CSV table of N, CA and C in Angstrom, one decimal:
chain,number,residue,atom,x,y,z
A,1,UNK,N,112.4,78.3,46.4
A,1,UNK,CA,112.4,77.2,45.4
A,1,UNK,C,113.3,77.5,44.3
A,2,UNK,N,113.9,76.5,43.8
A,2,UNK,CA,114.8,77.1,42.8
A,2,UNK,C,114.2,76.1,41.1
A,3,UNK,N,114.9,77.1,40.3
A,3,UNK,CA,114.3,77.3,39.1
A,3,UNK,C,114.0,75.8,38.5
A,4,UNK,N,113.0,75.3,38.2
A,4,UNK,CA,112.7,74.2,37.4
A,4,UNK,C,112.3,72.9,38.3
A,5,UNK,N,111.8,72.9,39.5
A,5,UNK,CA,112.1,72.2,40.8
A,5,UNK,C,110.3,72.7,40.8
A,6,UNK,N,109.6,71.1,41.3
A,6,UNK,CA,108.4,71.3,41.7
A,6,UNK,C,108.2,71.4,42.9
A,7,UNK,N,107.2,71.8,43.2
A,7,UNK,CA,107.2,73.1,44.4
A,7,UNK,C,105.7,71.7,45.3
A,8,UNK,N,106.2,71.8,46.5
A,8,UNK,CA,105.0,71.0,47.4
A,8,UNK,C,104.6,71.3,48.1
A,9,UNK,N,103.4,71.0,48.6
A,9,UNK,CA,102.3,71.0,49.3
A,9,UNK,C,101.9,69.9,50.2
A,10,UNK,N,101.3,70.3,52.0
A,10,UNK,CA,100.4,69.2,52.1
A,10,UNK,C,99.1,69.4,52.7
A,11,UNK,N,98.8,68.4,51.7
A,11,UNK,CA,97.3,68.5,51.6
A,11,UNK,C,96.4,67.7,52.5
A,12,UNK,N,95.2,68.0,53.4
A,12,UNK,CA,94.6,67.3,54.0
A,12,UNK,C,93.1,67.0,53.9
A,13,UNK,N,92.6,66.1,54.2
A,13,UNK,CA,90.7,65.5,54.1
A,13,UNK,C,90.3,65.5,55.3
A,14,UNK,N,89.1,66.3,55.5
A,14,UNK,CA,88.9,65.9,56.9
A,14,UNK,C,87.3,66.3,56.6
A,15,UNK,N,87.0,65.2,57.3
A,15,UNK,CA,85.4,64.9,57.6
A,15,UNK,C,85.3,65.2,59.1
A,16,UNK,N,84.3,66.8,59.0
A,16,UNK,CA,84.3,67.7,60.7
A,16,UNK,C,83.5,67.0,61.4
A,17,UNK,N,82.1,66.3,60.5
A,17,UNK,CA,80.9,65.7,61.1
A,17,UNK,C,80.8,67.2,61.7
A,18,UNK,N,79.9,68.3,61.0
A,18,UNK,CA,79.2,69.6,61.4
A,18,UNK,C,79.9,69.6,62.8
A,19,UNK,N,81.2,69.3,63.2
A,19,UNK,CA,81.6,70.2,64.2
A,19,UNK,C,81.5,68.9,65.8
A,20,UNK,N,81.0,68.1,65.5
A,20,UNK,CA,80.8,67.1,66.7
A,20,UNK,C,81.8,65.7,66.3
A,21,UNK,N,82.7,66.1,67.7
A,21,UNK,CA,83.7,64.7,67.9
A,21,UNK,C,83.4,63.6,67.9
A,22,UNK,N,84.1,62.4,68.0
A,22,UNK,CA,83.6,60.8,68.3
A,22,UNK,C,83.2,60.7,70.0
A,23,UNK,N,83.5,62.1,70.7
A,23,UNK,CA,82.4,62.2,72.3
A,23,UNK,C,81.3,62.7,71.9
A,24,UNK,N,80.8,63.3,71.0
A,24,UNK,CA,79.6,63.8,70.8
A,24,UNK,C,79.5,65.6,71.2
A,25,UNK,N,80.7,65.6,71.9
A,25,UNK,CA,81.0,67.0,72.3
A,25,UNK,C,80.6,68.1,70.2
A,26,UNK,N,80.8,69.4,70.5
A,26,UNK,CA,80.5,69.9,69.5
A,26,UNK,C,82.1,71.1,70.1
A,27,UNK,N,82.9,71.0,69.0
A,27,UNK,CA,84.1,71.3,69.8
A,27,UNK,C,85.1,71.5,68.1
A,28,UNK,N,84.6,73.3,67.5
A,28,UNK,CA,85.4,73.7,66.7
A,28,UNK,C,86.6,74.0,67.1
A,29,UNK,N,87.2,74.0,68.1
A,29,UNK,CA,88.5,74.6,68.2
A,29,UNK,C,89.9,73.1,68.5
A,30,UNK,N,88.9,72.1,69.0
A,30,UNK,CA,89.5,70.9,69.1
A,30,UNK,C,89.9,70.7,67.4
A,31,UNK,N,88.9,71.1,66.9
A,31,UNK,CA,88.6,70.2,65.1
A,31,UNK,C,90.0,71.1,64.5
A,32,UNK,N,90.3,72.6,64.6
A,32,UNK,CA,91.1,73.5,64.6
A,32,UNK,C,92.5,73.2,64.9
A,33,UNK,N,93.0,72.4,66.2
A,33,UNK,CA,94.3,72.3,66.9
A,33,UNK,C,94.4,71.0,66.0
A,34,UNK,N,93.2,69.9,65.4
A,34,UNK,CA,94.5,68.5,64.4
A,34,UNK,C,94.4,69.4,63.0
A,35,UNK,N,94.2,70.2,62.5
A,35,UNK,CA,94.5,71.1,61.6
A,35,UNK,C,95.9,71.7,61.4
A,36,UNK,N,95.9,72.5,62.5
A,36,UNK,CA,97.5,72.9,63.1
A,36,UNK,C,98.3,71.6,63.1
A,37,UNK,N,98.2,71.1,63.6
A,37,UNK,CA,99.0,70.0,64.2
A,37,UNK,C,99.5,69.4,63.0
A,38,UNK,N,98.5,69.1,61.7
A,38,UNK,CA,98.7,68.3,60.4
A,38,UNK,C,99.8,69.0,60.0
A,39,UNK,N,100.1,70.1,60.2
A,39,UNK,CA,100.9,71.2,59.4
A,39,UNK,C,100.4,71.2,57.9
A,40,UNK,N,99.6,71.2,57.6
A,40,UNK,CA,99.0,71.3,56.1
A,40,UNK,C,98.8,72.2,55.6
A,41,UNK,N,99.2,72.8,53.9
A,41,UNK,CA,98.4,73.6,53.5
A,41,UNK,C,97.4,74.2,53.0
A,42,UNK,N,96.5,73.0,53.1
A,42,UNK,CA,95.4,73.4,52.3
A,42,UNK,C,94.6,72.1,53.3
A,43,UNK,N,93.8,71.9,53.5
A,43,UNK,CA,92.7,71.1,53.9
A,43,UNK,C,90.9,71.0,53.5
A,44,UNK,N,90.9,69.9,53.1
A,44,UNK,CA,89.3,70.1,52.3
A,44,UNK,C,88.3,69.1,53.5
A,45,UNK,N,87.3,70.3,53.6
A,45,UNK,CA,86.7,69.8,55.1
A,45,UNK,C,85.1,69.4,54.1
A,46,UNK,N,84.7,68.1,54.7
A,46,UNK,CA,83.1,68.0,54.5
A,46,UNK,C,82.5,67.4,56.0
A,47,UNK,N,80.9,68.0,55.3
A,47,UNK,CA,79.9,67.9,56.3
A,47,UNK,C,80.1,69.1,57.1
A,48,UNK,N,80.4,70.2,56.4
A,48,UNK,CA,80.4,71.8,57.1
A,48,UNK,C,79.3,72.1,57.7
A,49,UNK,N,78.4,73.1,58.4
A,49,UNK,CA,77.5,73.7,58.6
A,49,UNK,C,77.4,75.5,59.1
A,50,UNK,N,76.9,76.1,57.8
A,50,UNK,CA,76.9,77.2,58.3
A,50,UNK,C,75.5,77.8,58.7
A,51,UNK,N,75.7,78.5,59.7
A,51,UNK,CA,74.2,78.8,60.1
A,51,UNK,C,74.1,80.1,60.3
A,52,UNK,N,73.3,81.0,60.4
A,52,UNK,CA,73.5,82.4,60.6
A,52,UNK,C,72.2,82.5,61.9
A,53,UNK,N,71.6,81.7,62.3
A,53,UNK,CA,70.8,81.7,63.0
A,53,UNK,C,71.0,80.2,64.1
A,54,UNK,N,70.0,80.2,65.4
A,54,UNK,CA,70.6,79.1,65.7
A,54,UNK,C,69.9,78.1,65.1
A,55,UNK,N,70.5,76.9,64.9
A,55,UNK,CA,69.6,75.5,64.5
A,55,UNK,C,70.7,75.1,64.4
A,56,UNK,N,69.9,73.8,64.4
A,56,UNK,CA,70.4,72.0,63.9
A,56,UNK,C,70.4,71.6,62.7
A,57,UNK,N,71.0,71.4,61.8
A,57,UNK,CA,71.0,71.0,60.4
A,57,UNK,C,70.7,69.5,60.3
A,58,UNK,N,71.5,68.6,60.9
A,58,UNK,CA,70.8,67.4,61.3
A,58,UNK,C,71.1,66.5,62.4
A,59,UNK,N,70.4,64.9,62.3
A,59,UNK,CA,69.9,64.4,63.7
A,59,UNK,C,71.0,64.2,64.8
A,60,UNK,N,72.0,64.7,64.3
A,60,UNK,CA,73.8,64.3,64.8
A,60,UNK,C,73.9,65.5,65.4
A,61,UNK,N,74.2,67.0,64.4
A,61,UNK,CA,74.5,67.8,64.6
A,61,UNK,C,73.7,68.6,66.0
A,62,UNK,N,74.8,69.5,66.5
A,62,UNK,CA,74.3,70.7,67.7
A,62,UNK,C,73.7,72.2,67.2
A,63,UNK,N,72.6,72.3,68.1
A,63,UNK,CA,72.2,73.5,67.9
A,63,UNK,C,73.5,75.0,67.9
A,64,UNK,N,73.4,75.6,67.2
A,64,UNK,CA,74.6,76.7,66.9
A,64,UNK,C,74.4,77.8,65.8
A,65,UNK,N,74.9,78.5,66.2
A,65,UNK,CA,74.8,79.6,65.0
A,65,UNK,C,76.3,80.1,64.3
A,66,UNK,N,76.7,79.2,64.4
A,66,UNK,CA,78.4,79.6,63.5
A,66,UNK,C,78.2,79.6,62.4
A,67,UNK,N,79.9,80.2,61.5
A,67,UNK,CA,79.9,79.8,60.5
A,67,UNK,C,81.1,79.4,60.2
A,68,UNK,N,81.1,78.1,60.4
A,68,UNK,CA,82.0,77.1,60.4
A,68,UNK,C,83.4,77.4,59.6
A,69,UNK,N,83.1,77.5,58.4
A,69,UNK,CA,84.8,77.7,57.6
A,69,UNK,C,85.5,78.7,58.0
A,70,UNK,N,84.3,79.7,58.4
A,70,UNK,CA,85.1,81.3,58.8
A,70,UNK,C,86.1,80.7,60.1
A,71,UNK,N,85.1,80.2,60.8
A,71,UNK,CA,85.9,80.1,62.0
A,71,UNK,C,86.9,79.7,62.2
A,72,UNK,N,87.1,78.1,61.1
A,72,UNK,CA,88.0,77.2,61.3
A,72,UNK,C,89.3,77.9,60.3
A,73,UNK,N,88.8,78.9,59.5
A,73,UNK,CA,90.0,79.4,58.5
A,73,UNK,C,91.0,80.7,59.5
A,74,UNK,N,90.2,81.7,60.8
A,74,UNK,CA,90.4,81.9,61.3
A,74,UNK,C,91.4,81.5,62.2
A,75,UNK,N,91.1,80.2,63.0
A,75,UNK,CA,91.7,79.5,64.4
A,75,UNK,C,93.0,79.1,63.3
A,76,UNK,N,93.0,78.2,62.4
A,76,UNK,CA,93.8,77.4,61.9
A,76,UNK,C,95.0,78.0,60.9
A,77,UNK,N,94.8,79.8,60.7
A,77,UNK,CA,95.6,80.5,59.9
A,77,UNK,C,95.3,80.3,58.4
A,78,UNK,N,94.7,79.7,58.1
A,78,UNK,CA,94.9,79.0,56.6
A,78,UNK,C,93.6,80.0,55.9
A,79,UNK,N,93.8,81.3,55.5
A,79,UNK,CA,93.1,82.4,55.2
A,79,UNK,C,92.1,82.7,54.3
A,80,UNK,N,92.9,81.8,53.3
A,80,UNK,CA,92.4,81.6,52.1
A,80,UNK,C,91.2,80.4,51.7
A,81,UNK,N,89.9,81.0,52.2
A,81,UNK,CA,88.9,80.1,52.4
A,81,UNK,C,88.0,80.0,51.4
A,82,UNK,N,86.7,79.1,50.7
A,82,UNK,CA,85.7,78.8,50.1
A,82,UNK,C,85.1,77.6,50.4
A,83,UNK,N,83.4,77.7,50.3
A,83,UNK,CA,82.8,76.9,51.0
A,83,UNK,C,81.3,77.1,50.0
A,84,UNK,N,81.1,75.8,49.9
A,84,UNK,CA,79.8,75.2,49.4
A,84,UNK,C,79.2,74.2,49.7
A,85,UNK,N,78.0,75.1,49.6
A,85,UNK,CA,76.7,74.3,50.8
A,85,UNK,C,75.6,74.3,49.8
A,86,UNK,N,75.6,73.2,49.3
A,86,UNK,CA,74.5,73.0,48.0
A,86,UNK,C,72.9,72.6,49.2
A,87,UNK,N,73.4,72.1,50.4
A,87,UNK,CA,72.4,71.7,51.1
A,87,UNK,C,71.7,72.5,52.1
A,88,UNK,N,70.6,73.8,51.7
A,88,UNK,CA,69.9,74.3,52.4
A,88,UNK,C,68.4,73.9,53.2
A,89,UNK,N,68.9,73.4,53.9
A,89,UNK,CA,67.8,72.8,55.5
A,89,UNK,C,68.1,73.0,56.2
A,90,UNK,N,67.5,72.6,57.4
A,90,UNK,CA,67.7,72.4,58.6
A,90,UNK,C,66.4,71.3,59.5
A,91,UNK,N,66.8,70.8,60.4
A,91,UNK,CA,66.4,69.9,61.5
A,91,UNK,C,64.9,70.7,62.0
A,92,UNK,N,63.6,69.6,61.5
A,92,UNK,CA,62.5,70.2,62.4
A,92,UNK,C,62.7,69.7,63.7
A,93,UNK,N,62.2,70.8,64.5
A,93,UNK,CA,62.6,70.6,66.4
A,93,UNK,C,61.5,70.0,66.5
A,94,UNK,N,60.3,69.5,66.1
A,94,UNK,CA,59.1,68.6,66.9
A,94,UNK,C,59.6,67.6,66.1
A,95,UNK,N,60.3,66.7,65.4
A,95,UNK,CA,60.6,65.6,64.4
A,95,UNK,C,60.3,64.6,65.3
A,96,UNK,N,59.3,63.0,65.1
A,96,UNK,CA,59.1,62.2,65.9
A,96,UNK,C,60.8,61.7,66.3
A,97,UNK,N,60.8,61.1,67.3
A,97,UNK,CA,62.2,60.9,68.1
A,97,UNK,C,62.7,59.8,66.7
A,98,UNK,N,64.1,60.1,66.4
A,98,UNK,CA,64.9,59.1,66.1
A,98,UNK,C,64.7,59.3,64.5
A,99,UNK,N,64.0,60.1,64.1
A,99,UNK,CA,63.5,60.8,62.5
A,99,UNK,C,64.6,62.2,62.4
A,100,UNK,N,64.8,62.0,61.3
A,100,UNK,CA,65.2,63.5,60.3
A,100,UNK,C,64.9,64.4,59.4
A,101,UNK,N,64.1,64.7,60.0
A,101,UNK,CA,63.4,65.4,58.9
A,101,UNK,C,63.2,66.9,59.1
A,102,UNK,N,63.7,67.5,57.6
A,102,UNK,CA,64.6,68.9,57.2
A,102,UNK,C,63.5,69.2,56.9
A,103,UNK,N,63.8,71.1,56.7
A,103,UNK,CA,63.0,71.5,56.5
A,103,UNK,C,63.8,72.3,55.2
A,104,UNK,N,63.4,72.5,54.3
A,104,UNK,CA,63.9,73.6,53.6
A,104,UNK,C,64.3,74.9,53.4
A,105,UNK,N,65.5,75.6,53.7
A,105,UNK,CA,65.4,77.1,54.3
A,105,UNK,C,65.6,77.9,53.0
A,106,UNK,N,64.5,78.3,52.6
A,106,UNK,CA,64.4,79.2,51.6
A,106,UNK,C,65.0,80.8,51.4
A,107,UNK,N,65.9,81.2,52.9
A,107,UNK,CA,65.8,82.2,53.3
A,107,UNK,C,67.7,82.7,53.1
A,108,UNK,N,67.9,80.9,53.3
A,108,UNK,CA,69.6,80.8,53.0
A,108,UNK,C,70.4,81.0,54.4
A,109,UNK,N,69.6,81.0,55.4
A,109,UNK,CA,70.3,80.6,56.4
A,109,UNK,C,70.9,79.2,57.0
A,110,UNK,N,70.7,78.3,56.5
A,110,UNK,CA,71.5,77.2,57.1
A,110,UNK,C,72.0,76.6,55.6
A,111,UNK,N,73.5,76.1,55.8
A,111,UNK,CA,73.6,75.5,54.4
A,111,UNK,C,74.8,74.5,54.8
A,112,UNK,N,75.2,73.5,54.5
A,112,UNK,CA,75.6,72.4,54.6
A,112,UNK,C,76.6,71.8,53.4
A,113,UNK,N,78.1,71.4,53.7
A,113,UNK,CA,78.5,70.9,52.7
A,113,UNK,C,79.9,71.0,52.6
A,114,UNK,N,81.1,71.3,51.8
A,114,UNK,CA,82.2,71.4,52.2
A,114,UNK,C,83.0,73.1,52.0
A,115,UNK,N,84.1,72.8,52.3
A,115,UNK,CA,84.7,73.8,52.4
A,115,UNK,C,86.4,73.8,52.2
A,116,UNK,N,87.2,74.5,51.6
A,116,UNK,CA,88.7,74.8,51.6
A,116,UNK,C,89.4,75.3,51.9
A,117,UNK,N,90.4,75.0,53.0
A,117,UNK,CA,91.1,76.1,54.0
A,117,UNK,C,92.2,76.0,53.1
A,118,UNK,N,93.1,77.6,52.9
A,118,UNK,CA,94.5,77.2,52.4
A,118,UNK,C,95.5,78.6,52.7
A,119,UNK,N,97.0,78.0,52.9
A,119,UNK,CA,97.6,79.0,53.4
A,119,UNK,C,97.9,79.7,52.3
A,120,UNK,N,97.9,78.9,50.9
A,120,UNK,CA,98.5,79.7,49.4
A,120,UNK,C,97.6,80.4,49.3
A,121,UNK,N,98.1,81.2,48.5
A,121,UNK,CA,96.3,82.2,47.7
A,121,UNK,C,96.0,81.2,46.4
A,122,UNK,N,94.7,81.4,47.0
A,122,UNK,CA,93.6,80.6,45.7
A,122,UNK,C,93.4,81.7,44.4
A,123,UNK,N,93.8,81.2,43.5
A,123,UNK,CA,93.7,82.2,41.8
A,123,UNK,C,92.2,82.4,41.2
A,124,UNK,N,91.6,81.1,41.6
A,124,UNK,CA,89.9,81.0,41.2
A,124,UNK,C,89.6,79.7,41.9
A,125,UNK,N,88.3,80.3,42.6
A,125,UNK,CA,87.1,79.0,43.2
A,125,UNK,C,86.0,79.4,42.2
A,126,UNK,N,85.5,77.5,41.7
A,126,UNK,CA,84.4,77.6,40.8
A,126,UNK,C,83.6,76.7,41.6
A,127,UNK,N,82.8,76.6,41.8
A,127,UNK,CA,81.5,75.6,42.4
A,127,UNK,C,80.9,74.8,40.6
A,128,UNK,N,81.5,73.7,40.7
A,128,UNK,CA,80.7,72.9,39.3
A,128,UNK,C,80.0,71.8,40.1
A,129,UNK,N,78.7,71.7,39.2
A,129,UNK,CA,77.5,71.1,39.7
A,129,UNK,C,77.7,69.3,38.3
A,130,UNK,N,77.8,68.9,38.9
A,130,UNK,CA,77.9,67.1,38.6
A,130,UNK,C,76.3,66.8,38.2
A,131,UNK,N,76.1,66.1,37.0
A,131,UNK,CA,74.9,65.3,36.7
A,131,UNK,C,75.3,63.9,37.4
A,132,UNK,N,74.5,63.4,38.3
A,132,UNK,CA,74.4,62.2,39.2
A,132,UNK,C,73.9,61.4,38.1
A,133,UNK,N,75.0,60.3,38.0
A,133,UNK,CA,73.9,58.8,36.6
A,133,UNK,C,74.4,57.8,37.3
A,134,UNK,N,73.4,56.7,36.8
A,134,UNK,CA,73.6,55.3,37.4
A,134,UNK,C,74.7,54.6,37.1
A,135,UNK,N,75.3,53.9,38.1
A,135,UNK,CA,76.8,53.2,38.0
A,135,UNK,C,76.2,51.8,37.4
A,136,UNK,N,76.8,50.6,36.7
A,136,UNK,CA,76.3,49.6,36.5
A,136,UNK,C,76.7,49.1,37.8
A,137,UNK,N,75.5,47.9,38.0
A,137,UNK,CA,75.6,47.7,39.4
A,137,UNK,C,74.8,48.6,40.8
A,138,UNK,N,74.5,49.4,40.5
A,138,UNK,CA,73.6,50.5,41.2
A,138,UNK,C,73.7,51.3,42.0
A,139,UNK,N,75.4,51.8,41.5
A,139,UNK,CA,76.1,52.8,42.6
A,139,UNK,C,75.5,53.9,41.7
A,140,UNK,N,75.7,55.1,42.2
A,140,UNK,CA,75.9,56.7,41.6
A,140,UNK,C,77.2,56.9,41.3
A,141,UNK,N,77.6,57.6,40.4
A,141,UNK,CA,78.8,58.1,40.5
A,141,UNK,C,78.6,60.2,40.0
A,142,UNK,N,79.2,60.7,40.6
A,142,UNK,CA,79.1,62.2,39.9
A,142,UNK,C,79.8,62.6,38.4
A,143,UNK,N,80.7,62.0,38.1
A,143,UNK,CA,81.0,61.6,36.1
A,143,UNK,C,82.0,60.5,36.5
A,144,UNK,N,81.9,60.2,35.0
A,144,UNK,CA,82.4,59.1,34.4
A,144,UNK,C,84.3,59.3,34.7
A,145,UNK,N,84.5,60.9,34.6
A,145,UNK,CA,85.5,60.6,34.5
A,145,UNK,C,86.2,62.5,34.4
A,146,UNK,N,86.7,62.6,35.5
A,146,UNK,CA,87.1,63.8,36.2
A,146,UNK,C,88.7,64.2,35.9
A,147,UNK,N,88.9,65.0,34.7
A,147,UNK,CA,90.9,65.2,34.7
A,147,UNK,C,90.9,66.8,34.7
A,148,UNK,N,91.9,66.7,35.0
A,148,UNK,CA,92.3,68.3,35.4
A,148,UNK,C,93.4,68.5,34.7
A,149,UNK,N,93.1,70.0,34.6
A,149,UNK,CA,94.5,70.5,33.9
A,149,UNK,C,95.9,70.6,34.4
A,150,UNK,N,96.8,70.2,33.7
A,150,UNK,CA,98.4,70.3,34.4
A,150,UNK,C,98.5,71.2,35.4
A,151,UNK,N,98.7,71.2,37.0
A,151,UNK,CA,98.8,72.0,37.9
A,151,UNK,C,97.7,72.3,38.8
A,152,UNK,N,96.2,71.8,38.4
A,152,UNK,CA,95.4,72.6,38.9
A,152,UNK,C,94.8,71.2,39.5
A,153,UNK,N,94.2,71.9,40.7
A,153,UNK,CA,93.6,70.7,42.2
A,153,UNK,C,92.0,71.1,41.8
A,154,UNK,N,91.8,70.0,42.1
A,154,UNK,CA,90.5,69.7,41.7
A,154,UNK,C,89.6,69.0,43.4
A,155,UNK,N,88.7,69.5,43.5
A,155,UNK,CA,88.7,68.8,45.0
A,155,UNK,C,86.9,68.3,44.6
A,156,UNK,N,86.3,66.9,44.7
A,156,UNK,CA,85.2,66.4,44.0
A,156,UNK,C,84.7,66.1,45.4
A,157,UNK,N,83.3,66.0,45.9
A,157,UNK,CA,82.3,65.3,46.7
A,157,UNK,C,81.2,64.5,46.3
A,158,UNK,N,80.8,63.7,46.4
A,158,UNK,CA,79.5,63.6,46.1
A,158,UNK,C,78.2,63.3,46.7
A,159,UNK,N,78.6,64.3,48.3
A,159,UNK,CA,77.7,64.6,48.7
A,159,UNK,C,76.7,65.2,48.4
């Protein structure tokens, strides 16, 4: 890059659905190869699931014991990973059919939520927690109003 010239990036969104395609298949390495394929450098994945035991996090997701960002930071080269899973449950196995109902893992084995693959090196990952308030009209929104500093990526959910 030469001196005074801004420097690019591409960046991608991708919603994994914990790992299961539009076949229903559960198929990390497939989710991996449109990763590669995007040529991207950084990609911000939600609906992650990491599990350290086997379980189902929910009514969609497959039983598994991965841990998802590792894996996909892994397959996809992109090294420089962080991942937050504000959502620790998992899927009760007797749940009446067609119900979702979590259980709370107090223990920190299943956790749920997003993650950041990147080929740059990351300088600092912060996890900031959003007060959820009423939108007029009766949406949620996570704030009023999200700016960032000159240069710096900001990546928001409000899952």
């Amino acid at each position: 890059r030469r001196a005074g010239t801004a420097a690019m990036f591409r960046c991608v969104t991708y919603n994994v659905h914990g790992g299961i395609g539009a076949d229903g298949a559960y198929d990390l390495e497939r989710i991996a190869g449109v990763i590669r394929r995007s040529g991207c450098d950084i990609v911000c994945l939600q609906e992650v699931e990491v599990n350290l035991v086997p379980r189902r996090q929910r009514k969609w997701s497959c039983r598994h014991a991965d841990d998802q960002p590792k894996l996909l930071a892994e397959s996809t080269g992109l090294c420089h990973s962080g991942f937050s899973g504000p959502l620790c449950a998992y899927l009760k196995e007797d749940a009446p059919a067609g119900e979702e109902v979590l259980i709370k893992d107090t223990e920190g084995k299943s956790r749920y939520g997003n993650a950041i693959l990147s080929r740059l090196a990351v300088l600092e990952w912060r996890e900031l927690a959003f007060e959820i308030t009423e939108e007029p009209g009766g949406g949620e929104s996570a704030s009023d109003e999200l700016t960032a500093a000159g240069g710096d990526l900001v990546y928001m959910d409000r899952g």
